[in-house]
Amino acid sequence: MSSNANAIMQYSFLYVFANDGTIDAQELAMLERLALEDGTVDDQERDILSRIFARVTAQSVAPDVWDEICRFKAKYRIA
């Protein structure tokens, strides 16, 4: 098993924050797919996702995206 932490980080810099500095629903879905590709979110992936999610607020993303970020963080113990 190998972590997808590097792929998550690269995707966030190339697609998530490069165009508008925030996360939309499609970008969030891709981050989740990358993190769950092997069926689990490992510590490295948690760390990267925590840093990515810290860059947005409830005011900077759509309400449904914020709700999904909160759900995903709680489910997979992301700080």
Short mmCIF file of C-alpha atoms in Angstrom, two decimals:
data_model
loop_
_atom_site.label_atom_id
_atom_site.label_comp_id
_atom_site.label_asym_id
_atom_site.label_seq_id
_atom_site.Cartn_x
_atom_site.Cartn_y
_atom_site.Cartn_z
CA MET A 1 0.00 0.00 0.00
CA SER A 2 1.20 3.47 -0.75
CA SER A 3 -0.17 6.80 0.29
CA ASN A 4 -1.79 9.16 -2.18
CA ALA A 5 -0.67 12.16 -0.12
CA ASN A 6 1.63 13.40 -2.87
CA ALA A 7 -1.09 13.08 -5.52
CA ILE A 8 -3.52 14.96 -3.27
CA MET A 9 -1.01 17.76 -2.73
CA GLN A 10 -0.21 18.03 -6.44
CA TYR A 11 -3.89 18.07 -7.39
CA SER A 12 -4.63 20.80 -4.84
CA PHE A 13 -1.88 23.05 -6.22
CA LEU A 14 -2.57 22.37 -9.89
CA TYR A 15 -6.36 22.45 -9.90
CA VAL A 16 -7.94 23.44 -6.60
CA PHE A 17 -6.12 26.62 -5.65
CA ALA A 18 -4.47 27.55 -8.95
CA ASN A 19 -7.60 28.83 -10.66
CA ASP A 20 -9.63 30.54 -7.94
CA GLY A 21 -8.11 29.86 -4.52
CA THR A 22 -11.02 27.81 -3.26
CA ILE A 23 -12.61 24.35 -3.48
CA ASP A 24 -15.69 23.56 -5.54
CA ALA A 25 -17.79 20.37 -5.42
CA GLN A 26 -15.93 18.64 -8.27
CA GLU A 27 -12.54 19.43 -6.81
CA LEU A 28 -13.62 18.17 -3.39
CA ALA A 29 -14.96 14.96 -4.93
CA MET A 30 -11.59 14.38 -6.62
CA LEU A 31 -9.68 15.00 -3.38
CA GLU A 32 -11.94 12.48 -1.66
CA ARG A 33 -11.46 9.92 -4.47
CA LEU A 34 -7.69 10.28 -4.27
CA ALA A 35 -7.71 9.90 -0.49
CA LEU A 36 -10.00 6.87 -0.57
CA GLU A 37 -8.47 5.12 -3.58
CA ASP A 38 -7.17 2.32 -1.35
CA GLY A 39 -10.23 2.34 0.93
CA THR A 40 -8.64 4.23 3.80
CA VAL A 41 -7.29 7.68 4.65
CA ASP A 42 -3.79 7.31 6.07
CA ASP A 43 -1.93 9.72 8.34
CA GLN A 44 -0.05 11.40 5.47
CA GLU A 45 -3.28 11.94 3.55
CA ARG A 46 -4.95 13.30 6.71
CA ASP A 47 -2.09 15.77 7.16
CA ILE A 48 -2.27 17.04 3.57
CA LEU A 49 -6.07 17.24 3.60
CA SER A 50 -5.98 19.11 6.92
CA ARG A 51 -3.69 21.72 5.37
CA ILE A 52 -5.85 21.99 2.25
CA PHE A 53 -9.10 22.32 4.20
CA ALA A 54 -7.52 24.94 6.49
CA ARG A 55 -7.18 27.23 3.47
CA VAL A 56 -10.95 27.62 3.08
CA THR A 57 -13.76 28.82 5.33
CA ALA A 58 -17.53 28.46 5.39
CA GLN A 59 -17.69 31.87 3.72
CA SER A 60 -15.27 31.04 0.90
CA VAL A 61 -16.95 27.87 -0.40
CA ALA A 62 -20.50 26.88 -1.32
CA PRO A 63 -22.62 25.70 1.63
CA ASP A 64 -22.90 22.15 0.26
CA VAL A 65 -19.11 21.99 -0.17
CA TRP A 66 -18.55 23.21 3.38
CA ASP A 67 -21.01 20.63 4.72
CA GLU A 68 -19.20 17.86 2.82
CA ILE A 69 -15.78 19.05 4.03
CA CYS A 70 -17.05 18.94 7.63
CA ARG A 71 -18.60 15.49 7.12
CA PHE A 72 -15.45 14.10 5.49
CA LYS A 73 -13.20 15.57 8.19
CA ALA A 74 -15.31 14.07 10.97
CA LYS A 75 -15.66 10.66 9.31
CA TYR A 76 -11.93 10.27 8.61
CA ARG A 77 -10.58 12.08 11.69
CA ILE A 78 -8.98 14.97 9.82
CA ALA A 79 -7.99 17.85 12.07
#
